[in-house]
Amino acid sequence: MATLIIAEHNDAHLNDATAKTLTAALALGQPVDILVAGKQAKAAADAAAQLSGVRSVLLADGDSLAERRAEPLADLVLSLAGKYDAILAPATSTGKNVAPRVAALLDVMQISEITKVVAPDTFERPIYAGNAIETVQTSDKTLVATVRIAAFAAAATGGNAPVETIAAPADSGLSSFVGADLSVSDRPELASARVIVSGGRALGSADKFQEVIAPLADQLKAAIGASRAAVDAGYAANDLQVGQTGKVVAPELYIAIGISGAIQHLAGMKDSKVIVAINKDGDAPIFQVADYGLVDDLFTVVPALTKALAN
Amino acid sequence: MKIIVPVKRVVDANIKIRVKADASGVELANVKMAMNPFDEIAVEEALRLKEAGKASEIIVVSVGAASAAETIRTALAMGADRGILVKAEGRVEPLAVAKLLKAIVAREEPGLVILGKQAIDDDSNQTGQMLAALLDWPQGTFASKVAVDGGQVEVTREVDGGLQTVSLALPAVVTTDLRLNEPRYASLPNIMKAKKKPLDETTPEALGVDATPRLEIVSTREPSGRQAGIKVASAAELVQKLKTAGVI
């Protein structure tokens, strides 16, 4: 049959997570359709149609889908599910919210955060904060899975799939949108950034966090991340948290500054290509995963590093 | 209204787990176990709602081996009113747990079910959403703020890029994120008192649920290790190494 992807987008822009999920979906060896559900989401649907390897794009446009709340979105996916034997969503906050709801309504077990497609019914996924990798096989009638986007490369563009408009579901009235408080940033998005500069508790204050981390991130055109300790202490916003309970990232370069390297943090970044640790405690666990470590006071080293990079 | 809080007994969050040499799973013998951290937050939130006069009774449910009763006792010591242990041996998947919870919800008729957003052992992040689906209730996942007002609950959710607030018609399912609250410790007198609180036992069979796992775990292995790195002496040397590695 075929595979359906629930696209990650904000109506105007298609998120990179969709192209990465497509790579996982194509590995299943079936035709792939992408569902773009939203309000005035034509632009995102057109972008999805350009992804290489897509059979068709289904655009569901309506008020009930404006914020992609789980209840109407799950109803929509369920109405399409009969035509598919696999439904994939990126493991973003939207994907993680809706996919299990769909799985339960189909009476199948979801496979969360797959990192590798071993066979169309067999997948690898991390458990215990990434400290073990489990290979699981499903015999359910429909595969429902979320895809860890840091584990797959984005599919190429250059496709030209047809965009088919489908009806948006009526809102059941179970939930309603009240408001959103989204961080506005000119920096690359954390989940898909090529370089990430991440700060921990050792920064000492929100001001110091900005003062030390931001110039280095600017110099490297990097996204800014943070450890849970830094977020809990109020030095950085919640959505910058990297780790088991925050974002899982795998950039080409991850610079951990004043981060000790608790297992929950390592779970979110240890698949980065090159890891740099700057910490004055030479015994900090972060040095066990760092390719390059610098044992020194971050308040002197980071400005020096920023300066050295500028030259 | 009643609040049901499902809790899971998992390997303590601070333990570095070991994969068994025969790839059959993770070593759990003689490993310290504890309540899943997100579930502690769920218990705490239920207690706060009760203290604010929004809830009448807090029922803690756990699915698992007999030892899961200890985890329920911990929640009772924090202040929950009574416990239900669904005794099940072996692996019980989120879908089966959701079905068991649905059966308990049908019996207890709570106004709210508060779960942790994920268990730190299987890292699934599914049970709350699945329960909401099976009940056809709204869901407020990854909650960092919960406000009950009349027939509605307003949930502020941690989403990629910031926060989102939704209003849900009660009854509803809420799953907790880390920043929802700071769970309290159980005091010694409360630990003693908790031993006298009611704890009922039931089974998947009694609840009419087939808890057989759907997924087969083929193998469990260690993640690929990273090559040992090197220490550099200065920022200049670091820049040179990163240039050689081609990442800047």
Short mmCIF file of C-alpha atoms in Angstrom, two decimals, chain A residues 3-9 14 18-19 21-22 25 32-37 44-45 47-51 53-60 80 84 162-164 166:
data_model
loop_
_atom_site.label_atom_id
_atom_site.label_comp_id
_atom_site.label_asym_id
_atom_site.label_seq_id
_atom_site.Cartn_x
_atom_site.Cartn_y
_atom_site.Cartn_z
CA THR A 3 3.00 5.50 3.73
CA LEU A 4 1.51 8.72 5.07
CA ILE A 5 3.63 11.43 6.69
CA ILE A 6 2.08 14.01 9.01
CA ALA A 7 4.00 17.14 7.97
CA GLU A 8 5.58 19.50 10.50
CA HIS A 9 5.04 23.08 9.39
CA LEU A 14 7.56 23.52 5.86
CA THR A 18 9.28 16.76 7.30
CA ALA A 19 12.11 16.19 4.80
CA THR A 21 10.88 12.00 8.11
CA LEU A 22 10.53 11.49 4.36
CA ALA A 25 9.49 6.86 5.05
CA VAL A 32 4.79 8.20 0.23
CA ASP A 33 2.06 10.84 0.63
CA ILE A 34 2.46 13.88 2.86
CA LEU A 35 -0.45 15.31 4.83
CA VAL A 36 -0.25 19.06 5.38
CA ALA A 37 -2.94 20.00 7.89
CA ALA A 44 3.73 24.57 3.19
CA ALA A 45 1.91 22.09 0.93
CA ALA A 47 7.00 23.12 -0.39
CA ALA A 48 6.16 19.52 0.52
CA ALA A 49 5.31 18.83 -3.14
CA GLN A 50 8.86 19.78 -4.09
CA LEU A 51 10.43 17.12 -1.91
CA GLY A 53 10.21 11.01 -3.86
CA VAL A 54 6.75 12.18 -2.78
CA ARG A 55 3.75 10.63 -4.59
CA SER A 56 1.21 13.25 -3.58
CA VAL A 57 0.52 15.94 -1.02
CA LEU A 58 -2.80 16.07 0.80
CA LEU A 59 -3.73 19.57 1.91
CA ALA A 60 -6.39 19.81 4.61
CA LEU A 80 -7.27 8.65 5.91
CA TYR A 84 -2.13 3.43 4.35
CA PRO A 162 0.43 16.94 -7.15
CA VAL A 163 -1.30 18.76 -4.28
CA GLU A 164 -4.77 17.41 -3.59
CA ILE A 166 -9.09 17.32 1.17
#
